[in-house]
């Protein structure tokens, strides 16, 4: 310090500006992308089923919007991260997103599309128009998980025209590029449009085909047993040369898909089963005449098979000549004969699970099988000893551990819901089964947070119902017009709404000069 300088002068003297670390754009993009992906674990469940500020998709959007607001350079670099994966829950979001993609030319940035929308009858035309336009714009999409909610309390069910397969058939070939790029597809099933007596067909040729050149994974949801009939369109209209994984299930927030006749399941396996390596059937259909061998015969390359033990019976390899099925490695059973009540826990004596164990022990039929895993929707995700009487706990554990020991002698491991080994050597105080699908997360709203697209109604997220805003409007009667059509989303697609959307997505606090100064 200079002798003439005082301590005060030394403190007040500004230090020379430090040089900022300037990462190359490519490295900064990788850093931002890594940080942005911390909120989603897509291996656990479909994030678009969650609605509310605490959901994974809201946290994801909040974080990515924050990246864009740091400075101009970050906004330019992080824009592809924001649009890479999109989540939609309402038609209003769909409309303004399409207009934003059209104005900004950002359609090619969208690679993953997730949507679970409630479509009210007055808005079916808007819905069909804009979902088709979204697919036309996003011609590089790799994931399309799109489910129309088919009904709601006090609201008429959605028409067949709005089902995913039907509007795809109507839009082809304008969406050919998007279909060609898809690797993963989740759709809601509905009646085939040609068989809907109340609507006119928009598909001129019953033999129209949808070609998915690179599709590897297909999931079909049916919220009503009658909608399983929609599998007939998948059988006749889908061309999927690369399909490896097929799932047929109920929506995540519902129980098993109950059907009386699985003929449409057999039809779709007859068309697409020969190439499958993974098959998951979430069916409830008790019929003693149906055997699992009829499914295995249609899927000769199957490596992983998930099925309810009470939908198709197991076969006795000693009395029936079937197989072999040399590729099957993993069998996942949604079991029914381990049942729970509020204060009692009983092991049913219907032998369904025992028959499956006996079948699996045959090395002649299943030479490559190495894992059996047990799941059960009805059981809570808590250790058995927290609610189950010790006597019942011991009985069940004794039964399962004895079967596990026999299976282990044949090189087959029996697992519980956590993926832990069941056996005399395993932890006795452990759950052996649990929920197949996680329940929807609790929803709540925080008015102080800017979490979703600008048109979102915060009242939508409040209350105990996932769609409580619809409930309140219908119960109050204030949104019903004279002709009975609800006046909902009257400002959808307006200039004001589009401007609000753009501001919420790409707004950066501060003007251009401030942004440029930050990166200099």
Short mmCIF file of C-alpha atoms in Angstrom, two decimals:
data_model
loop_
_atom_site.label_atom_id
_atom_site.label_comp_id
_atom_site.label_asym_id
_atom_site.label_seq_id
_atom_site.Cartn_x
_atom_site.Cartn_y
_atom_site.Cartn_z
CA UNK A 1 0.00 0.00 0.00
CA UNK A 2 1.31 3.49 -0.84
CA UNK A 3 2.33 5.40 2.31
CA UNK A 4 0.07 8.32 1.41
CA UNK A 5 -3.04 6.11 1.05
CA UNK A 6 -5.28 5.61 4.00
CA UNK A 7 -7.10 2.42 4.86
CA UNK A 8 -10.36 4.03 3.74
CA UNK A 9 -8.88 4.90 0.36
CA UNK A 10 -7.73 1.32 -0.10
CA UNK A 11 -11.18 -0.06 0.60
CA UNK A 12 -12.98 2.41 -1.66
CA UNK A 13 -10.62 2.03 -4.60
CA UNK A 14 -12.37 -0.13 -7.22
CA UNK A 15 -10.56 -3.24 -8.27
CA UNK A 16 -9.97 -3.88 -11.96
CA UNK A 17 -12.82 -5.86 -13.58
CA UNK A 18 -12.22 -9.58 -13.56
CA UNK A 19 -12.38 -11.44 -16.82
CA UNK A 20 -15.48 -13.59 -17.22
CA UNK A 21 -15.07 -17.20 -18.21
CA UNK A 22 -16.28 -17.42 -21.79
CA UNK A 23 -17.17 -21.01 -22.63
CA UNK A 24 -17.62 -21.97 -26.27
CA UNK A 25 -21.26 -22.16 -27.31
CA UNK A 26 -21.14 -25.94 -27.73
CA UNK A 27 -19.78 -26.52 -24.21
CA UNK A 28 -22.19 -24.03 -22.63
CA UNK A 29 -25.09 -25.75 -24.38
CA UNK A 30 -24.03 -29.12 -22.94
CA UNK A 31 -23.75 -27.62 -19.46
CA UNK A 32 -27.20 -26.03 -19.66
CA UNK A 33 -28.72 -29.19 -21.09
CA UNK A 34 -27.26 -31.30 -18.28
CA UNK A 35 -28.61 -28.89 -15.65
CA UNK A 36 -32.03 -28.67 -17.30
CA UNK A 37 -32.62 -32.42 -17.28
CA UNK A 38 -32.35 -32.83 -13.51
CA UNK A 39 -36.11 -32.43 -12.90
CA UNK A 40 -37.38 -35.32 -15.00
CA UNK A 41 -36.92 -39.05 -14.61
CA UNK A 42 -38.73 -40.39 -17.64
CA UNK A 43 -37.89 -43.98 -16.70
CA UNK A 44 -40.27 -43.78 -13.73
CA UNK A 45 -43.51 -42.59 -15.31
CA UNK A 46 -45.05 -40.41 -17.96
CA UNK A 47 -44.63 -36.84 -16.67
CA UNK A 48 -47.61 -35.47 -18.58
CA UNK A 49 -50.07 -37.19 -16.22
CA UNK A 50 -49.11 -34.70 -13.51
CA UNK A 51 -50.86 -31.35 -13.28
CA UNK A 52 -49.90 -28.60 -10.88
CA UNK A 53 -47.01 -26.49 -9.74
CA UNK A 54 -45.38 -29.38 -7.88
CA UNK A 55 -45.35 -31.68 -10.90
CA UNK A 56 -42.18 -32.63 -12.72
CA UNK A 57 -43.17 -30.90 -15.94
CA UNK A 58 -43.88 -27.60 -14.16
CA UNK A 59 -40.50 -27.67 -12.42
CA UNK A 60 -38.86 -28.50 -15.73
CA UNK A 61 -40.52 -25.58 -17.51
CA UNK A 62 -39.78 -23.16 -14.66
CA UNK A 63 -36.07 -24.00 -14.73
CA UNK A 64 -35.74 -23.78 -18.49
CA UNK A 65 -37.53 -20.44 -18.61
CA UNK A 66 -35.09 -19.21 -15.98
CA UNK A 67 -32.16 -20.13 -18.21
CA UNK A 68 -33.55 -18.01 -21.03
CA UNK A 69 -33.87 -14.97 -18.77
CA UNK A 70 -30.21 -14.82 -17.72
CA UNK A 71 -28.93 -12.94 -20.75
CA UNK A 72 -29.28 -12.71 -24.51
CA UNK A 73 -26.53 -15.24 -25.19
CA UNK A 74 -28.09 -17.80 -22.88
CA UNK A 75 -31.49 -17.21 -24.45
CA UNK A 76 -30.12 -17.95 -27.89
CA UNK A 77 -28.18 -21.03 -26.78
CA UNK A 78 -30.88 -22.48 -24.48
CA UNK A 79 -33.86 -22.03 -26.83
CA UNK A 80 -33.48 -25.58 -28.22
CA UNK A 81 -33.49 -26.92 -24.64
CA UNK A 82 -36.79 -25.17 -23.88
CA UNK A 83 -38.54 -26.58 -26.93
CA UNK A 84 -36.92 -30.03 -26.92
CA UNK A 85 -39.64 -31.56 -24.72
CA UNK A 86 -43.08 -29.97 -24.36
CA UNK A 87 -46.01 -30.83 -22.08
CA UNK A 88 -49.59 -29.75 -22.74
CA UNK A 89 -52.71 -30.12 -20.60
CA UNK A 90 -55.26 -27.81 -22.20
CA UNK A 91 -56.42 -26.78 -25.66
CA UNK A 92 -55.45 -23.18 -24.96
CA UNK A 93 -51.83 -24.23 -24.49
CA UNK A 94 -51.98 -26.21 -27.72
CA UNK A 95 -53.28 -23.25 -29.74
CA UNK A 96 -50.78 -20.67 -28.54
CA UNK A 97 -47.88 -23.12 -28.79
CA UNK A 98 -48.72 -23.86 -32.43
CA UNK A 99 -48.87 -20.13 -33.21
CA UNK A 100 -45.57 -19.53 -31.43
CA UNK A 101 -43.91 -22.34 -33.39
CA UNK A 102 -45.30 -20.95 -36.64
CA UNK A 103 -44.10 -17.40 -35.93
CA UNK A 104 -40.67 -18.39 -34.68
CA UNK A 105 -39.96 -21.33 -36.97
CA UNK A 106 -39.07 -23.48 -33.96
CA UNK A 107 -41.00 -26.62 -34.92
CA UNK A 108 -37.83 -28.61 -35.76
CA UNK A 109 -36.56 -27.96 -32.21
CA UNK A 110 -39.39 -30.05 -30.72
CA UNK A 111 -38.37 -33.68 -30.26
CA UNK A 112 -40.67 -34.94 -27.50
CA UNK A 113 -44.39 -34.11 -27.22
CA UNK A 114 -46.46 -35.08 -24.18
CA UNK A 115 -50.13 -34.24 -23.83
CA UNK A 116 -53.11 -35.36 -21.77
CA UNK A 117 -56.03 -33.13 -22.67
CA UNK A 118 -59.66 -32.88 -21.68
CA UNK A 119 -61.55 -32.05 -24.89
CA UNK A 120 -64.99 -30.53 -24.44
CA UNK A 121 -67.49 -31.05 -27.30
CA UNK A 122 -67.55 -27.35 -28.35
CA UNK A 123 -63.79 -27.42 -28.88
CA UNK A 124 -63.38 -30.64 -30.87
CA UNK A 125 -62.86 -28.82 -34.18
CA UNK A 126 -60.24 -26.52 -32.65
CA UNK A 127 -58.52 -29.50 -31.05
CA UNK A 128 -58.33 -31.56 -34.26
CA UNK A 129 -57.14 -28.59 -36.33
CA UNK A 130 -54.30 -27.61 -34.01
CA UNK A 131 -53.05 -31.06 -33.06
CA UNK A 132 -52.67 -31.88 -36.74
CA UNK A 133 -50.89 -28.59 -37.30
CA UNK A 134 -48.57 -29.35 -34.37
CA UNK A 135 -47.51 -32.61 -35.99
CA UNK A 136 -46.99 -30.87 -39.32
CA UNK A 137 -44.66 -28.36 -37.67
CA UNK A 138 -42.78 -30.84 -35.46
CA UNK A 139 -41.49 -33.07 -38.22
CA UNK A 140 -38.45 -34.15 -36.18
CA UNK A 141 -40.37 -35.44 -33.15
CA UNK A 142 -39.09 -38.70 -31.67
CA UNK A 143 -41.68 -39.11 -28.89
CA UNK A 144 -45.41 -38.47 -29.20
CA UNK A 145 -47.32 -39.33 -26.04
CA UNK A 146 -50.79 -37.98 -26.69
CA UNK A 147 -53.92 -38.96 -24.79
CA UNK A 148 -57.34 -37.33 -25.04
CA UNK A 149 -59.28 -37.66 -21.82
CA UNK A 150 -62.41 -39.43 -22.97
CA UNK A 151 -64.85 -38.37 -20.30
CA UNK A 152 -65.35 -36.34 -17.19
CA UNK A 153 -68.00 -35.92 -14.56
CA UNK A 154 -70.94 -33.92 -15.99
CA UNK A 155 -69.25 -33.64 -19.39
CA UNK A 156 -70.10 -35.65 -22.49
CA UNK A 157 -67.44 -38.12 -23.68
CA UNK A 158 -65.13 -37.09 -26.47
CA UNK A 159 -66.15 -38.13 -29.97
CA UNK A 160 -64.32 -40.84 -31.85
CA UNK A 161 -63.05 -38.25 -34.35
CA UNK A 162 -60.72 -36.83 -31.69
CA UNK A 163 -59.00 -40.12 -30.89
CA UNK A 164 -55.33 -40.14 -31.80
CA UNK A 165 -55.48 -42.84 -34.47
CA UNK A 166 -58.50 -41.32 -36.20
CA UNK A 167 -57.09 -37.82 -36.52
CA UNK A 168 -53.78 -39.28 -37.71
CA UNK A 169 -55.62 -41.14 -40.46
CA UNK A 170 -57.48 -37.96 -41.35
CA UNK A 171 -54.26 -35.91 -41.51
CA UNK A 172 -52.13 -38.35 -43.49
CA UNK A 173 -50.04 -37.69 -45.59
CA UNK A 174 -49.46 -34.12 -44.32
CA UNK A 175 -47.91 -35.52 -41.12
CA UNK A 176 -45.83 -38.17 -42.88
CA UNK A 177 -42.50 -36.60 -41.86
CA UNK A 178 -43.47 -36.58 -38.18
CA UNK A 179 -44.66 -40.20 -38.30
CA UNK A 180 -41.43 -41.22 -40.00
CA UNK A 181 -39.27 -39.67 -37.27
CA UNK A 182 -41.17 -41.12 -34.29
CA UNK A 183 -39.46 -43.72 -32.08
CA UNK A 184 -42.01 -43.86 -29.26
CA UNK A 185 -45.79 -43.43 -29.47
CA UNK A 186 -48.48 -43.43 -26.76
CA UNK A 187 -52.11 -43.13 -27.89
CA UNK A 188 -55.61 -43.34 -26.47
CA UNK A 189 -57.88 -45.90 -28.05
CA UNK A 190 -61.45 -45.22 -29.11
CA UNK A 191 -64.02 -46.65 -31.45
CA UNK A 192 -62.97 -46.84 -35.10
CA UNK A 193 -64.49 -43.79 -36.77
CA UNK A 194 -66.03 -45.77 -39.61
CA UNK A 195 -68.18 -47.67 -37.09
CA UNK A 196 -69.46 -44.57 -35.26
CA UNK A 197 -73.07 -44.21 -36.33
CA UNK A 198 -73.37 -40.66 -35.00
CA UNK A 199 -70.53 -39.14 -37.03
CA UNK A 200 -69.50 -38.94 -40.64
CA UNK A 201 -66.29 -40.60 -41.64
CA UNK A 202 -63.38 -38.36 -42.56
CA UNK A 203 -61.33 -41.30 -43.82
CA UNK A 204 -62.16 -42.12 -47.40
CA UNK A 205 -60.41 -45.46 -47.57
CA UNK A 206 -60.80 -48.12 -44.91
CA UNK A 207 -57.45 -49.52 -45.91
CA UNK A 208 -55.55 -46.26 -45.22
CA UNK A 209 -52.16 -46.92 -43.74
CA UNK A 210 -50.05 -45.01 -41.27
CA UNK A 211 -46.39 -45.85 -41.84
CA UNK A 212 -44.05 -45.46 -38.87
CA UNK A 213 -40.67 -46.25 -40.41
CA UNK A 214 -38.68 -45.99 -37.17
CA UNK A 215 -41.26 -46.60 -34.42
CA UNK A 216 -39.85 -48.95 -31.77
CA UNK A 217 -42.27 -48.59 -28.84
CA UNK A 218 -46.08 -48.35 -28.91
CA UNK A 219 -48.38 -47.88 -25.90
CA UNK A 220 -52.17 -48.09 -26.28
CA UNK A 221 -54.44 -46.81 -23.48
CA UNK A 222 -58.14 -47.61 -23.18
CA UNK A 223 -60.17 -45.94 -20.43
CA UNK A 224 -63.26 -47.98 -21.28
CA UNK A 225 -63.53 -51.67 -22.24
CA UNK A 226 -65.41 -50.74 -25.40
CA UNK A 227 -62.48 -48.65 -26.58
CA UNK A 228 -60.31 -51.76 -26.91
CA UNK A 229 -62.06 -52.09 -30.24
CA UNK A 230 -59.75 -49.31 -31.40
CA UNK A 231 -56.98 -51.91 -31.56
CA UNK A 232 -58.55 -53.01 -34.84
CA UNK A 233 -57.21 -49.81 -36.44
CA UNK A 234 -53.76 -50.50 -35.02
CA UNK A 235 -53.94 -53.97 -36.54
CA UNK A 236 -55.13 -52.88 -39.97
CA UNK A 237 -53.75 -49.35 -40.40
CA UNK A 238 -50.34 -49.33 -38.70
CA UNK A 239 -47.24 -50.27 -40.67
CA UNK A 240 -44.45 -50.63 -38.08
CA UNK A 241 -41.43 -52.47 -39.51
CA UNK A 242 -39.19 -51.61 -36.50
CA UNK A 243 -41.68 -52.12 -33.62
CA UNK A 244 -40.10 -53.92 -30.64
CA UNK A 245 -42.22 -53.00 -27.58
CA UNK A 246 -46.01 -53.04 -27.22
CA UNK A 247 -48.08 -52.09 -24.16
CA UNK A 248 -51.87 -52.31 -23.83
CA UNK A 249 -53.16 -50.84 -20.59
CA UNK A 250 -55.65 -48.71 -18.71
CA UNK A 251 -54.76 -45.07 -17.93
CA UNK A 252 -52.28 -44.69 -15.06
CA UNK A 253 -54.94 -43.41 -12.64
CA UNK A 254 -57.33 -46.30 -13.26
CA UNK A 255 -57.36 -49.98 -12.34
CA UNK A 256 -57.00 -52.92 -14.70
CA UNK A 257 -58.41 -52.76 -18.19
CA UNK A 258 -61.43 -55.06 -17.92
CA UNK A 259 -62.41 -56.77 -21.14
CA UNK A 260 -64.67 -59.71 -21.83
CA UNK A 261 -63.19 -60.82 -25.13
CA UNK A 262 -59.52 -60.24 -26.00
CA UNK A 263 -60.02 -60.90 -29.72
CA UNK A 264 -58.71 -57.44 -30.61
CA UNK A 265 -55.57 -58.16 -28.59
CA UNK A 266 -55.03 -61.33 -30.60
CA UNK A 267 -55.60 -59.38 -33.83
CA UNK A 268 -52.96 -56.77 -33.03
CA UNK A 269 -50.48 -59.48 -32.01
CA UNK A 270 -51.25 -61.31 -35.22
CA UNK A 271 -50.26 -58.18 -37.15
CA UNK A 272 -47.33 -56.94 -35.08
CA UNK A 273 -46.37 -59.70 -32.63
CA UNK A 274 -43.78 -61.50 -34.73
CA UNK A 275 -41.20 -58.71 -34.23
CA UNK A 276 -41.88 -57.88 -30.57
CA UNK A 277 -39.24 -58.32 -27.87
CA UNK A 278 -41.35 -56.77 -25.07
CA UNK A 279 -45.09 -57.14 -24.40
CA UNK A 280 -47.09 -55.69 -21.49
CA UNK A 281 -50.79 -56.53 -21.14
CA UNK A 282 -52.63 -54.85 -18.29
CA UNK A 283 -55.84 -56.84 -18.70
CA UNK A 284 -58.49 -58.14 -16.34
CA UNK A 285 -60.37 -60.97 -17.98
CA UNK A 286 -61.04 -64.18 -16.11
CA UNK A 287 -61.66 -67.06 -18.49
CA UNK A 288 -60.42 -70.59 -17.89
CA UNK A 289 -60.23 -71.35 -21.61
CA UNK A 290 -57.56 -68.74 -22.37
CA UNK A 291 -53.98 -69.82 -22.01
CA UNK A 292 -50.78 -67.80 -22.04
CA UNK A 293 -49.39 -70.10 -24.72
CA UNK A 294 -51.77 -68.52 -27.27
CA UNK A 295 -49.98 -65.20 -26.72
CA UNK A 296 -46.48 -66.67 -26.70
CA UNK A 297 -47.12 -68.44 -30.00
CA UNK A 298 -47.84 -65.05 -31.62
CA UNK A 299 -44.67 -63.47 -30.18
CA UNK A 300 -41.82 -65.91 -30.90
CA UNK A 301 -39.03 -63.35 -30.27
CA UNK A 302 -40.40 -62.11 -26.95
CA UNK A 303 -37.76 -61.44 -24.26
CA UNK A 304 -39.82 -59.63 -21.61
CA UNK A 305 -43.48 -60.38 -20.85
CA UNK A 306 -45.69 -58.56 -18.35
CA UNK A 307 -49.16 -59.96 -17.76
CA UNK A 308 -51.82 -60.35 -15.09
CA UNK A 309 -51.87 -63.87 -13.75
CA UNK A 310 -55.67 -63.93 -13.77
CA UNK A 311 -56.19 -62.82 -17.41
CA UNK A 312 -54.63 -65.92 -19.00
CA UNK A 313 -54.02 -69.18 -17.24
CA UNK A 314 -50.65 -70.89 -17.15
CA UNK A 315 -50.16 -74.24 -18.84
CA UNK A 316 -48.78 -77.44 -17.41
CA UNK A 317 -45.63 -78.27 -19.39
CA UNK A 318 -45.91 -81.92 -18.35
CA UNK A 319 -49.33 -82.42 -19.93
CA UNK A 320 -49.33 -79.92 -22.82
CA UNK A 321 -46.79 -79.87 -25.62
CA UNK A 322 -46.04 -76.20 -26.38
CA UNK A 323 -42.97 -74.18 -27.16
CA UNK A 324 -40.16 -73.98 -26.64
CA UNK A 325 -39.89 -70.21 -26.22
CA UNK A 326 -36.12 -69.80 -26.24
CA UNK A 327 -35.96 -65.99 -26.14
CA UNK A 328 -38.11 -65.25 -23.07
CA UNK A 329 -35.84 -64.00 -20.26
CA UNK A 330 -38.08 -62.05 -17.88
CA UNK A 331 -41.65 -62.67 -16.72
CA UNK A 332 -43.47 -59.95 -14.76
CA UNK A 333 -46.68 -61.05 -13.06
CA UNK A 334 -49.39 -58.78 -11.74
CA UNK A 335 -50.70 -61.21 -9.16
CA UNK A 336 -54.24 -61.55 -7.82
CA UNK A 337 -53.99 -64.43 -5.37
CA UNK A 338 -52.19 -62.36 -2.76
CA UNK A 339 -55.04 -60.18 -1.57
CA UNK A 340 -55.28 -57.60 1.17
CA UNK A 341 -58.14 -56.17 3.19
CA UNK A 342 -58.18 -53.37 5.73
CA UNK A 343 -57.24 -55.54 8.71
CA UNK A 344 -56.70 -58.96 7.24
CA UNK A 345 -54.29 -60.48 4.78
CA UNK A 346 -55.09 -63.79 3.20
CA UNK A 347 -53.46 -66.02 0.65
CA UNK A 348 -56.13 -67.14 -1.79
CA UNK A 349 -56.10 -70.79 -2.77
CA UNK A 350 -56.91 -70.46 -6.47
CA UNK A 351 -53.43 -71.71 -7.49
CA UNK A 352 -53.07 -69.17 -10.29
CA UNK A 353 -49.69 -67.99 -9.11
CA UNK A 354 -48.60 -71.52 -8.23
CA UNK A 355 -49.44 -72.65 -11.76
CA UNK A 356 -47.27 -69.89 -13.20
CA UNK A 357 -44.37 -70.91 -10.98
CA UNK A 358 -44.75 -74.54 -12.07
CA UNK A 359 -44.87 -73.51 -15.72
CA UNK A 360 -41.77 -71.32 -15.40
CA UNK A 361 -39.74 -74.12 -13.85
CA UNK A 362 -39.74 -76.04 -17.13
CA UNK A 363 -36.37 -75.55 -18.76
CA UNK A 364 -37.57 -77.36 -21.85
CA UNK A 365 -40.17 -74.67 -22.53
CA UNK A 366 -38.28 -71.64 -21.15
CA UNK A 367 -34.56 -72.37 -21.50
CA UNK A 368 -33.51 -68.69 -21.17
CA UNK A 369 -35.87 -67.50 -18.41
CA UNK A 370 -33.85 -66.03 -15.53
CA UNK A 371 -36.16 -63.58 -13.71
CA UNK A 372 -39.72 -63.53 -12.37
CA UNK A 373 -40.96 -60.34 -10.75
CA UNK A 374 -44.18 -59.89 -8.77
CA UNK A 375 -46.34 -56.76 -8.83
CA UNK A 376 -49.80 -56.01 -7.48
CA UNK A 377 -51.78 -52.79 -7.87
CA UNK A 378 -53.87 -53.21 -4.75
CA UNK A 379 -51.07 -53.52 -2.22
CA UNK A 380 -49.76 -50.40 -0.48
CA UNK A 381 -46.17 -49.40 -0.94
CA UNK A 382 -45.36 -50.08 2.71
CA UNK A 383 -43.52 -52.96 4.40
CA UNK A 384 -45.77 -55.88 5.20
CA UNK A 385 -45.10 -55.67 8.92
CA UNK A 386 -46.64 -52.17 9.15
CA UNK A 387 -50.21 -53.33 8.47
CA UNK A 388 -50.19 -57.11 8.15
CA UNK A 389 -50.70 -59.46 11.10
CA UNK A 390 -47.46 -61.37 11.76
CA UNK A 391 -49.13 -64.75 11.23
CA UNK A 392 -50.26 -63.84 7.71
CA UNK A 393 -46.93 -62.20 7.00
CA UNK A 394 -45.07 -65.37 7.94
CA UNK A 395 -47.42 -67.55 5.89
CA UNK A 396 -46.97 -65.49 2.74
CA UNK A 397 -43.23 -65.16 3.17
CA UNK A 398 -42.88 -68.87 3.80
CA UNK A 399 -44.81 -69.68 0.63
CA UNK A 400 -42.90 -67.27 -1.58
CA UNK A 401 -39.48 -68.13 -0.18
CA UNK A 402 -40.08 -71.84 -0.73
CA UNK A 403 -41.06 -71.21 -4.35
CA UNK A 404 -38.07 -68.89 -4.74
CA UNK A 405 -35.76 -71.65 -3.55
CA UNK A 406 -37.13 -74.10 -6.12
CA UNK A 407 -36.83 -71.50 -8.87
CA UNK A 408 -33.29 -70.65 -7.81
CA UNK A 409 -32.27 -74.27 -8.22
CA UNK A 410 -33.25 -73.90 -11.87
CA UNK A 411 -31.39 -70.63 -12.33
CA UNK A 412 -34.45 -68.38 -11.98
CA UNK A 413 -34.55 -65.44 -9.55
CA UNK A 414 -37.80 -64.32 -7.89
CA UNK A 415 -37.97 -60.55 -7.25
CA UNK A 416 -40.30 -58.27 -5.33
CA UNK A 417 -41.56 -54.86 -6.44
CA UNK A 418 -38.32 -53.17 -5.37
CA UNK A 419 -36.26 -55.55 -7.47
CA UNK A 420 -34.92 -57.32 -4.38
CA UNK A 421 -34.49 -61.08 -4.25
CA UNK A 422 -37.14 -63.11 -2.43
CA UNK A 423 -35.73 -66.12 -0.63
CA UNK A 424 -34.65 -67.56 2.73
CA UNK A 425 -31.44 -65.52 2.40
CA UNK A 426 -33.32 -62.27 1.70
CA UNK A 427 -34.65 -59.65 4.15
CA UNK A 428 -37.78 -61.01 5.78
CA UNK A 429 -39.18 -57.62 6.67
CA UNK A 430 -39.59 -56.49 3.08
CA UNK A 431 -42.51 -55.96 0.78
CA UNK A 432 -42.85 -58.60 -1.89
CA UNK A 433 -45.23 -56.67 -4.11
CA UNK A 434 -46.59 -53.17 -4.53
CA UNK A 435 -48.37 -50.75 -6.78
CA UNK A 436 -47.95 -51.21 -10.50
CA UNK A 437 -48.57 -47.55 -11.35
CA UNK A 438 -47.75 -44.71 -9.03
CA UNK A 439 -50.75 -42.61 -8.10
CA UNK A 440 -51.04 -39.06 -9.32
CA UNK A 441 -49.08 -36.62 -7.21
CA UNK A 442 -50.90 -34.21 -4.94
CA UNK A 443 -51.70 -30.99 -6.70
CA UNK A 444 -51.42 -27.52 -5.26
CA UNK A 445 -50.89 -24.05 -6.57
CA UNK A 446 -48.75 -21.15 -5.56
CA UNK A 447 -50.07 -17.91 -7.09
CA UNK A 448 -46.68 -16.27 -6.53
CA UNK A 449 -44.95 -18.66 -8.90
CA UNK A 450 -44.89 -18.26 -12.67
CA UNK A 451 -44.83 -21.92 -13.60
CA UNK A 452 -46.78 -22.77 -16.71
CA UNK A 453 -47.89 -21.22 -19.95
CA UNK A 454 -49.44 -17.80 -19.54
CA UNK A 455 -52.98 -18.87 -20.35
CA UNK A 456 -53.13 -21.41 -17.54
CA UNK A 457 -55.94 -20.83 -15.08
CA UNK A 458 -54.57 -21.17 -11.54
CA UNK A 459 -57.99 -22.30 -10.34
CA UNK A 460 -57.47 -25.37 -12.51
CA UNK A 461 -54.76 -26.59 -10.14
CA UNK A 462 -56.63 -26.03 -6.87
CA UNK A 463 -58.95 -28.39 -5.07
CA UNK A 464 -58.92 -32.14 -4.78
CA UNK A 465 -60.03 -32.90 -8.33
CA UNK A 466 -57.55 -32.92 -11.17
CA UNK A 467 -60.11 -30.91 -13.13
CA UNK A 468 -61.68 -29.00 -10.25
CA UNK A 469 -62.04 -25.84 -12.33
CA UNK A 470 -64.39 -27.68 -14.67
CA UNK A 471 -66.34 -28.94 -11.68
CA UNK A 472 -66.81 -25.50 -10.18
CA UNK A 473 -67.88 -23.93 -13.45
CA UNK A 474 -70.45 -26.57 -14.17
CA UNK A 475 -71.82 -26.70 -10.67
CA UNK A 476 -72.18 -22.91 -10.45
CA UNK A 477 -73.88 -22.77 -13.79
CA UNK A 478 -72.16 -19.50 -14.56
CA UNK A 479 -70.36 -20.82 -17.59
CA UNK A 480 -73.35 -22.38 -19.28
CA UNK A 481 -74.75 -20.44 -22.22
CA UNK A 482 -78.38 -20.52 -23.27
CA UNK A 483 -77.80 -23.30 -25.76
CA UNK A 484 -76.05 -25.42 -23.16
CA UNK A 485 -72.50 -25.03 -24.49
CA UNK A 486 -69.98 -24.02 -21.82
CA UNK A 487 -68.30 -20.69 -22.49
CA UNK A 488 -64.81 -21.93 -21.71
CA UNK A 489 -61.57 -20.68 -23.24
CA UNK A 490 -63.38 -17.93 -25.16
CA UNK A 491 -60.07 -16.14 -25.65
CA UNK A 492 -58.18 -19.16 -26.96
CA UNK A 493 -55.91 -18.12 -29.80
CA UNK A 494 -56.52 -14.39 -29.41
CA UNK A 495 -53.71 -11.91 -30.06
CA UNK A 496 -53.56 -11.05 -26.36
CA UNK A 497 -53.16 -14.69 -25.39
CA UNK A 498 -50.47 -15.27 -27.99
CA UNK A 499 -48.56 -12.23 -26.76
CA UNK A 500 -48.84 -13.41 -23.14
CA UNK A 501 -47.53 -16.83 -24.16
CA UNK A 502 -44.55 -15.38 -25.97
CA UNK A 503 -43.71 -13.13 -23.05
CA UNK A 504 -43.88 -16.05 -20.63
CA UNK A 505 -41.68 -18.30 -22.75
CA UNK A 506 -39.02 -16.06 -24.28
CA UNK A 507 -39.18 -12.91 -22.18
CA UNK A 508 -35.89 -11.76 -20.77
CA UNK A 509 -35.90 -9.10 -18.10
CA UNK A 510 -34.09 -6.04 -19.44
CA UNK A 511 -33.61 -4.57 -22.88
CA UNK A 512 -31.24 -5.63 -25.61
CA UNK A 513 -28.54 -3.24 -24.48
CA UNK A 514 -28.51 -4.67 -20.98
CA UNK A 515 -28.34 -8.21 -22.36
CA UNK A 516 -25.42 -7.40 -24.60
CA UNK A 517 -23.60 -5.67 -21.77
CA UNK A 518 -23.85 -8.81 -19.64
CA UNK A 519 -21.99 -10.95 -22.13
CA UNK A 520 -19.29 -8.50 -23.02
#
